[in-house]
Structure formats: C-alpha cells, structure tokens
Amino acid sequence: MRKLITAIPALALIAALMLLIAGPGTRLGLWEFGFGFTLMRWALYLGVAAAVLAIALLIIPKTRRGNLGGLAAAIVIGLGTAAVPYLWVQQAQSVPRIHDITTDTVDPPPFVAIAPLREDAPNPLEYPGEETAEQQREAYPDIVTFRTHVYPAIMFDHAVAVVEQKGWALVDANQDEGRIEATDTTFWFGFKDDVVIRVRAHNNGSEVDVRSKSRVGMSDVGANAARIRGFLDSLEERLH
C-alpha cells in the first residue's frame, strides 16, 4: 500500500511532464505532431487516473493519515493536467473539421508567394470548395469581407503594419496586386499556418479579404477563424 501511495503523485507528475513536452517536442522536430497528440491523450488518461486513485485513498482514514499532502497534490496536478487536453478536445468538437477559412468563400484570395513553401504540406494549396464554405458560414457567420472608406494604398500599408505587429513572418507584400502573404507559427506545437490578405478598391474606399489555411491537420480547432478575427479587429483599431 505504501508503494501505491507513493506512486500516485509520481503518476500525476508523469502526466504533467507528458503534457509539457507534447507541444515543444513537436515544435522542435523531435517527433511528428501525431505523437504529440498521443502524449496529450495519455496525459489526460494518466492525470485522471492519478486524481481518482488519490481521491479513493483520501476517503479511507487509514491511507489518508500522514499522506494528505501528497494525495492532495496528486489530485490538483492530475486534474489540472487532464483539464488542458480535455478542454482542447471539447473545443475541437465544437467547431467543424475544416482548416481553410476565408472572408470570401466565393472568390477566396489565392496564395502565390507562399505556394513553394507548401509543396510538402499535407493540406493542398487549393481552396476545398463549397462543402467547406457551407461549414464555415454556419460556424463562423462573422467572418466576412471588411469594407472601409480608406483608400486601397493606405489600407494596404495598414494591413502590412498589422501583420508586422502580430509577429507573422512576412513572405510577400505586392502593393500593385494588393496582396500580402505571411506565415504564423502557433505557440505550443509550432504549426505553420499561412495567411493571404487581399486589398481591393470598393466604391470610394477599399475592401479587405483574409484567408488563413493550416498546412497540416484536418481540423484547425478554430485557430484560423480566430486569427482572421484578430487581424480584422487590430486593423479596425488601427484605423480608429
């Protein structure tokens, strides 16, 4: 019994370690992202197991006596560790399994300069089509073209400034074509998501369309929509 009581906090710590290395190991290229997801899944299982065992032993007076601190720590660490992948899974299940989001689903901005960088990417460069567009419109009805009275040339400069402000890697800024391309690297797993911004004249002002596409993964867990929202919000704030 003494060995079991000692092992439970260790189990919680192992779960926490698996969670902590899942993302950085993938980002550093130590393993494929699939293995990183497997580490997160097992961190969930082991974290829950450690917490449940600790709670069971705390209920028993004999095993609780003298072991309160270690068992309580196992509960906190185990549940805290399990909560991260659990919430991530819940987020993934709450959004459609798509990875190409754009403000213009009829005529999405094309990738040009970024095309060579995606040659080995599992997700093809082309827009998936109407099925993806329908899922996007249902899940993200707010992702639409941004229109303003600001002249296109001025709008283009503002858009480039926002890209730089967000720390994205600027790949191309072609003012003649009104096209800006950049790559954003996610913090935890280091996924490369590509962005193309199109600035065109509209009436007496301009319109801005943004497209964000993941290089890997069937689902982006809502990351591309969030990225577009963040960009347009920052652009609007800059204009004001």
PDB file of C-alpha atoms in Angstrom:
ATOM      1  CA  MET A   1       0.000   0.000   0.000  1.00  0.00           C
ATOM      2  CA  ARG A   2       2.863   2.347   0.835  1.00  0.00           C
ATOM      3  CA  LYS A   3       4.276   1.895  -2.676  1.00  0.00           C
ATOM      4  CA  LEU A   4       0.870   2.682  -4.208  1.00  0.00           C
ATOM      5  CA  ILE A   5       0.513   5.855  -2.157  1.00  0.00           C
ATOM      6  CA  THR A   6       3.982   6.967  -3.277  1.00  0.00           C
ATOM      7  CA  ALA A   7       3.313   6.053  -6.893  1.00  0.00           C
ATOM      8  CA  ILE A   8       0.148   8.131  -7.269  1.00  0.00           C
ATOM      9  CA  PRO A   9       1.802  11.587  -7.010  1.00  0.00           C
ATOM     10  CA  ALA A  10       4.541  10.277  -9.317  1.00  0.00           C
ATOM     11  CA  LEU A  11       1.868   9.222 -11.812  1.00  0.00           C
ATOM     12  CA  ALA A  12       0.384  12.727 -11.728  1.00  0.00           C
ATOM     13  CA  LEU A  13       3.831  14.232 -12.320  1.00  0.00           C
ATOM     14  CA  ILE A  14       4.448  11.903 -15.268  1.00  0.00           C
ATOM     15  CA  ALA A  15       1.136  13.004 -16.771  1.00  0.00           C
ATOM     16  CA  ALA A  16       2.113  16.666 -16.321  1.00  0.00           C
ATOM     17  CA  LEU A  17       5.507  16.015 -17.913  1.00  0.00           C
ATOM     18  CA  MET A  18       3.903  14.312 -20.928  1.00  0.00           C
ATOM     19  CA  LEU A  19       1.654  17.332 -21.386  1.00  0.00           C
ATOM     20  CA  LEU A  20       4.530  19.780 -21.054  1.00  0.00           C
ATOM     21  CA  ILE A  21       6.729  18.093 -23.651  1.00  0.00           C
ATOM     22  CA  ALA A  22       3.975  17.249 -26.171  1.00  0.00           C
ATOM     23  CA  GLY A  23       3.958  20.655 -27.852  1.00  0.00           C
ATOM     24  CA  PRO A  24       7.596  21.778 -27.556  1.00  0.00           C
ATOM     25  CA  GLY A  25       8.854  18.374 -28.743  1.00  0.00           C
ATOM     26  CA  THR A  26       6.705  18.704 -31.854  1.00  0.00           C
ATOM     27  CA  ARG A  27       7.819  22.292 -32.390  1.00  0.00           C
ATOM     28  CA  LEU A  28      11.489  21.286 -32.146  1.00  0.00           C
ATOM     29  CA  GLY A  29      11.001  18.456 -34.631  1.00  0.00           C
ATOM     30  CA  LEU A  30      11.740  15.671 -32.126  1.00  0.00           C
ATOM     31  CA  TRP A  31       8.593  13.838 -33.256  1.00  0.00           C
ATOM     32  CA  GLU A  32       5.607  14.180 -35.574  1.00  0.00           C
ATOM     33  CA  PHE A  33       2.538  16.104 -34.421  1.00  0.00           C
ATOM     34  CA  GLY A  34       0.572  12.839 -34.244  1.00  0.00           C
ATOM     35  CA  PHE A  35       2.851  11.596 -31.482  1.00  0.00           C
ATOM     36  CA  GLY A  36       2.473  14.938 -29.718  1.00  0.00           C
ATOM     37  CA  PHE A  37      -1.301  14.463 -29.739  1.00  0.00           C
ATOM     38  CA  THR A  38      -0.812  10.925 -28.390  1.00  0.00           C
ATOM     39  CA  LEU A  39       1.220  12.323 -25.498  1.00  0.00           C
ATOM     40  CA  MET A  40      -1.590  14.759 -24.728  1.00  0.00           C
ATOM     41  CA  ARG A  41      -4.157  11.971 -24.806  1.00  0.00           C
ATOM     42  CA  TRP A  42      -2.153   9.844 -22.380  1.00  0.00           C
ATOM     43  CA  ALA A  43      -1.566  12.875 -20.170  1.00  0.00           C
ATOM     44  CA  LEU A  44      -5.360  13.094 -19.916  1.00  0.00           C
ATOM     45  CA  TYR A  45      -5.733   9.394 -19.063  1.00  0.00           C
ATOM     46  CA  LEU A  46      -2.923   9.328 -16.507  1.00  0.00           C
ATOM     47  CA  GLY A  47      -3.960  12.619 -14.927  1.00  0.00           C
ATOM     48  CA  VAL A  48      -7.498  11.389 -14.385  1.00  0.00           C
ATOM     49  CA  ALA A  49      -6.259   8.025 -13.095  1.00  0.00           C
ATOM     50  CA  ALA A  50      -3.935   9.683 -10.576  1.00  0.00           C
ATOM     51  CA  ALA A  51      -6.687  12.004  -9.340  1.00  0.00           C
ATOM     52  CA  VAL A  52      -9.258   9.206  -8.997  1.00  0.00           C
ATOM     53  CA  LEU A  53      -6.855   6.943  -7.104  1.00  0.00           C
ATOM     54  CA  ALA A  54      -5.829   9.803  -4.823  1.00  0.00           C
ATOM     55  CA  ILE A  55      -9.463  10.638  -4.042  1.00  0.00           C
ATOM     56  CA  ALA A  56     -10.181   6.973  -3.295  1.00  0.00           C
ATOM     57  CA  LEU A  57      -7.267   6.774  -0.858  1.00  0.00           C
ATOM     58  CA  LEU A  58      -8.225  10.040   0.819  1.00  0.00           C
ATOM     59  CA  ILE A  59     -11.638   8.604   1.612  1.00  0.00           C
ATOM     60  CA  ILE A  60     -10.031   5.813   3.639  1.00  0.00           C
ATOM     61  CA  PRO A  61      -8.857   7.133   7.044  1.00  0.00           C
ATOM     62  CA  LYS A  62      -6.003   4.646   7.254  1.00  0.00           C
ATOM     63  CA  THR A  63      -4.430   5.663   3.959  1.00  0.00           C
ATOM     64  CA  ARG A  64      -5.274   9.332   4.418  1.00  0.00           C
ATOM     65  CA  ARG A  65      -3.347   9.594   7.679  1.00  0.00           C
ATOM     66  CA  GLY A  66       0.105  11.027   7.038  1.00  0.00           C
ATOM     67  CA  ASN A  67      -0.389  11.179   3.266  1.00  0.00           C
ATOM     68  CA  LEU A  68      -2.779  14.107   2.926  1.00  0.00           C
ATOM     69  CA  GLY A  69      -0.275  16.462   1.260  1.00  0.00           C
ATOM     70  CA  GLY A  70       0.954  14.034  -1.391  1.00  0.00           C
ATOM     71  CA  LEU A  71      -2.502  12.765  -2.283  1.00  0.00           C
ATOM     72  CA  ALA A  72      -3.941  16.289  -2.429  1.00  0.00           C
ATOM     73  CA  ALA A  73      -1.082  17.313  -4.726  1.00  0.00           C
ATOM     74  CA  ALA A  74      -1.811  14.324  -6.961  1.00  0.00           C
ATOM     75  CA  ILE A  75      -5.438  15.448  -7.265  1.00  0.00           C
ATOM     76  CA  VAL A  76      -4.518  19.035  -8.138  1.00  0.00           C
ATOM     77  CA  ILE A  77      -1.758  18.097 -10.590  1.00  0.00           C
ATOM     78  CA  GLY A  78      -3.725  15.230 -12.131  1.00  0.00           C
ATOM     79  CA  LEU A  79      -6.918  17.188 -12.701  1.00  0.00           C
ATOM     80  CA  GLY A  80      -5.041  20.296 -13.793  1.00  0.00           C
ATOM     81  CA  THR A  81      -3.104  18.269 -16.341  1.00  0.00           C
ATOM     82  CA  ALA A  82      -6.188  16.424 -17.599  1.00  0.00           C
ATOM     83  CA  ALA A  83      -8.136  19.668 -17.969  1.00  0.00           C
ATOM     84  CA  VAL A  84      -5.863  21.005 -20.737  1.00  0.00           C
ATOM     85  CA  PRO A  85      -6.330  18.196 -23.311  1.00  0.00           C
ATOM     86  CA  TYR A  86      -9.958  17.770 -22.247  1.00  0.00           C
ATOM     87  CA  LEU A  87     -10.787  21.404 -22.986  1.00  0.00           C
ATOM     88  CA  TRP A  88      -8.808  21.188 -26.223  1.00  0.00           C
ATOM     89  CA  VAL A  89     -10.886  18.183 -27.322  1.00  0.00           C
ATOM     90  CA  GLN A  90     -14.098  19.986 -26.377  1.00  0.00           C
ATOM     91  CA  GLN A  91     -13.025  22.966 -28.464  1.00  0.00           C
ATOM     92  CA  ALA A  92     -12.183  20.690 -31.411  1.00  0.00           C
ATOM     93  CA  GLN A  93     -15.610  19.049 -31.213  1.00  0.00           C
ATOM     94  CA  SER A  94     -17.387  22.412 -31.105  1.00  0.00           C
ATOM     95  CA  VAL A  95     -16.083  23.558 -34.499  1.00  0.00           C
ATOM     96  CA  PRO A  96     -16.221  21.976 -37.976  1.00  0.00           C
ATOM     97  CA  ARG A  97     -13.354  19.779 -39.172  1.00  0.00           C
ATOM     98  CA  ILE A  98     -12.026  22.317 -41.659  1.00  0.00           C
ATOM     99  CA  HIS A  99      -8.688  24.101 -41.908  1.00  0.00           C
ATOM    100  CA  ASP A 100      -9.146  26.746 -44.640  1.00  0.00           C
ATOM    101  CA  ILE A 101     -11.046  29.877 -43.579  1.00  0.00           C
ATOM    102  CA  THR A 102     -11.630  32.974 -45.691  1.00  0.00           C
ATOM    103  CA  THR A 103     -13.731  36.116 -45.641  1.00  0.00           C
ATOM    104  CA  ASP A 104     -14.644  35.473 -49.286  1.00  0.00           C
ATOM    105  CA  THR A 105     -15.778  31.886 -49.871  1.00  0.00           C
ATOM    106  CA  VAL A 106     -16.893  32.642 -53.449  1.00  0.00           C
ATOM    107  CA  ASP A 107     -13.580  34.115 -54.624  1.00  0.00           C
ATOM    108  CA  PRO A 108     -11.019  33.323 -51.909  1.00  0.00           C
ATOM    109  CA  PRO A 109      -7.679  35.169 -52.122  1.00  0.00           C
ATOM    110  CA  PRO A 110      -5.111  32.857 -53.775  1.00  0.00           C
ATOM    111  CA  PHE A 111      -1.701  32.013 -52.352  1.00  0.00           C
ATOM    112  CA  VAL A 112       1.115  32.936 -54.736  1.00  0.00           C
ATOM    113  CA  ALA A 113       4.428  33.604 -52.999  1.00  0.00           C
ATOM    114  CA  ILE A 114       3.679  31.057 -50.274  1.00  0.00           C
ATOM    115  CA  ALA A 115       2.970  28.256 -52.773  1.00  0.00           C
ATOM    116  CA  PRO A 116       6.589  26.983 -52.872  1.00  0.00           C
ATOM    117  CA  LEU A 117       6.678  26.883 -49.062  1.00  0.00           C
ATOM    118  CA  ARG A 118       3.715  24.495 -49.017  1.00  0.00           C
ATOM    119  CA  GLU A 119       4.996  21.981 -51.560  1.00  0.00           C
ATOM    120  CA  ASP A 120       5.437  19.272 -48.919  1.00  0.00           C
ATOM    121  CA  ALA A 121       2.421  20.268 -46.808  1.00  0.00           C
ATOM    122  CA  PRO A 122      -0.219  17.536 -46.345  1.00  0.00           C
ATOM    123  CA  ASN A 123      -3.030  20.042 -46.910  1.00  0.00           C
ATOM    124  CA  PRO A 124      -3.193  21.107 -50.584  1.00  0.00           C
ATOM    125  CA  LEU A 125      -2.952  24.761 -51.545  1.00  0.00           C
ATOM    126  CA  GLU A 126      -6.275  24.903 -53.400  1.00  0.00           C
ATOM    127  CA  TYR A 127      -9.454  26.034 -51.660  1.00  0.00           C
ATOM    128  CA  PRO A 128     -11.512  22.910 -50.730  1.00  0.00           C
ATOM    129  CA  GLY A 129     -14.768  24.165 -52.240  1.00  0.00           C
ATOM    130  CA  GLU A 130     -18.418  24.650 -51.396  1.00  0.00           C
ATOM    131  CA  GLU A 131     -18.664  21.967 -48.714  1.00  0.00           C
ATOM    132  CA  THR A 132     -16.032  23.759 -46.651  1.00  0.00           C
ATOM    133  CA  ALA A 133     -17.647  27.110 -47.428  1.00  0.00           C
ATOM    134  CA  GLU A 134     -21.014  25.901 -46.132  1.00  0.00           C
ATOM    135  CA  GLN A 135     -19.491  24.617 -42.913  1.00  0.00           C
ATOM    136  CA  GLN A 136     -17.649  27.901 -42.436  1.00  0.00           C
ATOM    137  CA  ARG A 137     -20.727  30.046 -42.996  1.00  0.00           C
ATOM    138  CA  GLU A 138     -22.649  28.021 -40.425  1.00  0.00           C
ATOM    139  CA  ALA A 139     -19.887  28.000 -37.800  1.00  0.00           C
ATOM    140  CA  TYR A 140     -18.357  31.448 -38.382  1.00  0.00           C
ATOM    141  CA  PRO A 141     -21.013  33.778 -39.835  1.00  0.00           C
ATOM    142  CA  ASP A 142     -18.998  36.797 -38.673  1.00  0.00           C
ATOM    143  CA  ILE A 143     -16.041  36.023 -40.954  1.00  0.00           C
ATOM    144  CA  VAL A 144     -16.866  38.375 -43.834  1.00  0.00           C
ATOM    145  CA  THR A 145     -15.174  40.923 -46.084  1.00  0.00           C
ATOM    146  CA  PHE A 146     -14.020  44.078 -44.307  1.00  0.00           C
ATOM    147  CA  ARG A 147     -15.038  47.282 -46.095  1.00  0.00           C
ATOM    148  CA  THR A 148     -13.945  50.843 -45.343  1.00  0.00           C
ATOM    149  CA  HIS A 149     -13.791  54.309 -46.890  1.00  0.00           C
ATOM    150  CA  VAL A 150      -9.980  54.310 -46.626  1.00  0.00           C
ATOM    151  CA  TYR A 151      -8.164  54.352 -49.991  1.00  0.00           C
ATOM    152  CA  PRO A 152      -6.624  50.999 -51.035  1.00  0.00           C
ATOM    153  CA  ALA A 153      -2.984  52.220 -50.970  1.00  0.00           C
ATOM    154  CA  ILE A 154      -3.373  53.494 -47.414  1.00  0.00           C
ATOM    155  CA  MET A 155      -5.300  50.387 -46.405  1.00  0.00           C
ATOM    156  CA  PHE A 156      -2.531  48.196 -47.800  1.00  0.00           C
ATOM    157  CA  ASP A 157       0.076  49.929 -45.623  1.00  0.00           C
ATOM    158  CA  HIS A 158      -2.125  49.497 -42.554  1.00  0.00           C
ATOM    159  CA  ALA A 159      -2.579  45.795 -43.325  1.00  0.00           C
ATOM    160  CA  VAL A 160       1.186  45.272 -43.627  1.00  0.00           C
ATOM    161  CA  ALA A 161       1.686  47.103 -40.339  1.00  0.00           C
ATOM    162  CA  VAL A 162      -0.797  44.815 -38.583  1.00  0.00           C
ATOM    163  CA  VAL A 163       0.960  41.724 -39.982  1.00  0.00           C
ATOM    164  CA  GLU A 164       4.249  43.003 -38.563  1.00  0.00           C
ATOM    165  CA  GLN A 165       2.567  43.950 -35.286  1.00  0.00           C
ATOM    166  CA  LYS A 166       1.348  40.402 -34.839  1.00  0.00           C
ATOM    167  CA  GLY A 167       4.795  38.971 -35.436  1.00  0.00           C
ATOM    168  CA  TRP A 168       3.866  36.957 -38.515  1.00  0.00           C
ATOM    169  CA  ALA A 169       6.645  36.132 -40.959  1.00  0.00           C
ATOM    170  CA  LEU A 170       6.016  38.392 -43.943  1.00  0.00           C
ATOM    171  CA  VAL A 171       6.563  36.437 -47.173  1.00  0.00           C
ATOM    172  CA  ASP A 172       5.411  38.982 -49.756  1.00  0.00           C
ATOM    173  CA  ALA A 173       3.774  42.409 -49.921  1.00  0.00           C
ATOM    174  CA  ASN A 174       2.834  43.214 -53.509  1.00  0.00           C
ATOM    175  CA  GLN A 175       1.122  46.588 -53.487  1.00  0.00           C
ATOM    176  CA  ASP A 176       0.440  46.543 -57.237  1.00  0.00           C
ATOM    177  CA  GLU A 177      -1.639  43.375 -56.793  1.00  0.00           C
ATOM    178  CA  GLY A 178      -2.930  44.361 -53.356  1.00  0.00           C
ATOM    179  CA  ARG A 179      -1.662  41.049 -51.994  1.00  0.00           C
ATOM    180  CA  ILE A 180       0.068  40.364 -48.675  1.00  0.00           C
ATOM    181  CA  GLU A 181       1.233  36.877 -47.692  1.00  0.00           C
ATOM    182  CA  ALA A 182       2.574  35.774 -44.336  1.00  0.00           C
ATOM    183  CA  THR A 183       3.055  32.734 -42.130  1.00  0.00           C
ATOM    184  CA  ASP A 184       2.028  32.473 -38.497  1.00  0.00           C
ATOM    185  CA  THR A 185       3.643  29.832 -36.265  1.00  0.00           C
ATOM    186  CA  THR A 186       1.473  28.600 -33.398  1.00  0.00           C
ATOM    187  CA  PHE A 187       2.981  28.937 -29.943  1.00  0.00           C
ATOM    188  CA  TRP A 188       2.704  25.446 -28.451  1.00  0.00           C
ATOM    189  CA  PHE A 189       3.023  22.933 -31.301  1.00  0.00           C
ATOM    190  CA  GLY A 190       4.748  25.247 -33.769  1.00  0.00           C
ATOM    191  CA  PHE A 191       2.244  24.582 -36.564  1.00  0.00           C
ATOM    192  CA  LYS A 192       2.721  26.728 -39.682  1.00  0.00           C
ATOM    193  CA  ASP A 193      -0.489  28.437 -40.812  1.00  0.00           C
ATOM    194  CA  ASP A 194      -0.395  30.614 -43.918  1.00  0.00           C
ATOM    195  CA  VAL A 195      -2.292  33.864 -44.431  1.00  0.00           C
ATOM    196  CA  VAL A 196      -3.037  35.834 -47.580  1.00  0.00           C
ATOM    197  CA  ILE A 197      -4.614  39.298 -47.426  1.00  0.00           C
ATOM    198  CA  ARG A 198      -6.180  40.961 -50.452  1.00  0.00           C
ATOM    199  CA  VAL A 199      -6.843  44.704 -50.605  1.00  0.00           C
ATOM    200  CA  ARG A 200      -9.025  45.951 -53.467  1.00  0.00           C
ATOM    201  CA  ALA A 201     -10.845  49.144 -54.384  1.00  0.00           C
ATOM    202  CA  HIS A 202     -14.519  49.184 -53.465  1.00  0.00           C
ATOM    203  CA  ASN A 203     -16.794  52.150 -54.287  1.00  0.00           C
ATOM    204  CA  ASN A 204     -14.993  55.183 -52.832  1.00  0.00           C
ATOM    205  CA  GLY A 205     -12.864  53.123 -50.453  1.00  0.00           C
ATOM    206  CA  SER A 206     -11.481  49.624 -50.228  1.00  0.00           C
ATOM    207  CA  GLU A 207     -12.310  46.073 -49.163  1.00  0.00           C
ATOM    208  CA  VAL A 208     -10.055  43.628 -47.378  1.00  0.00           C
ATOM    209  CA  ASP A 209     -10.317  39.858 -47.626  1.00  0.00           C
ATOM    210  CA  VAL A 210      -8.284  37.483 -45.492  1.00  0.00           C
ATOM    211  CA  ARG A 211      -7.657  33.772 -45.885  1.00  0.00           C
ATOM    212  CA  SER A 212      -5.909  31.618 -43.275  1.00  0.00           C
ATOM    213  CA  LYS A 213      -5.010  27.992 -44.005  1.00  0.00           C
ATOM    214  CA  SER A 214      -3.270  25.292 -41.963  1.00  0.00           C
ATOM    215  CA  ARG A 215      -0.505  23.224 -43.519  1.00  0.00           C
ATOM    216  CA  VAL A 216      -1.340  20.090 -41.502  1.00  0.00           C
ATOM    217  CA  GLY A 217      -4.392  18.630 -39.774  1.00  0.00           C
ATOM    218  CA  MET A 218      -7.981  18.023 -40.807  1.00  0.00           C
ATOM    219  CA  SER A 219      -9.295  20.412 -38.160  1.00  0.00           C
ATOM    220  CA  ASP A 220      -7.730  23.696 -37.099  1.00  0.00           C
ATOM    221  CA  VAL A 221      -9.691  23.717 -33.795  1.00  0.00           C
ATOM    222  CA  GLY A 222     -10.945  27.195 -34.696  1.00  0.00           C
ATOM    223  CA  ALA A 223      -7.451  28.700 -34.935  1.00  0.00           C
ATOM    224  CA  ASN A 224      -7.780  30.134 -38.442  1.00  0.00           C
ATOM    225  CA  ALA A 225     -11.095  31.845 -37.727  1.00  0.00           C
ATOM    226  CA  ALA A 226      -9.645  33.298 -34.529  1.00  0.00           C
ATOM    227  CA  ARG A 227      -6.600  34.515 -36.451  1.00  0.00           C
ATOM    228  CA  ILE A 228      -8.740  36.295 -39.046  1.00  0.00           C
ATOM    229  CA  ARG A 229     -10.905  37.876 -36.350  1.00  0.00           C
ATOM    230  CA  GLY A 230      -7.813  39.064 -34.512  1.00  0.00           C
ATOM    231  CA  PHE A 231      -6.325  40.559 -37.652  1.00  0.00           C
ATOM    232  CA  LEU A 232      -9.501  42.414 -38.651  1.00  0.00           C
ATOM    233  CA  ASP A 233     -10.046  43.660 -35.091  1.00  0.00           C
ATOM    234  CA  SER A 234      -6.489  45.008 -34.985  1.00  0.00           C
ATOM    235  CA  LEU A 235      -6.926  46.579 -38.407  1.00  0.00           C
ATOM    236  CA  GLU A 236     -10.117  48.311 -37.340  1.00  0.00           C
ATOM    237  CA  GLU A 237      -8.488  49.553 -34.136  1.00  0.00           C
ATOM    238  CA  ARG A 238      -5.584  50.926 -36.155  1.00  0.00           C
ATOM    239  CA  LEU A 239      -7.943  52.820 -38.458  1.00  0.00           C
ATOM    240  CA  HIS A 240      -9.707  54.392 -35.495  1.00  0.00           C
TER     241      HIS A 240
END
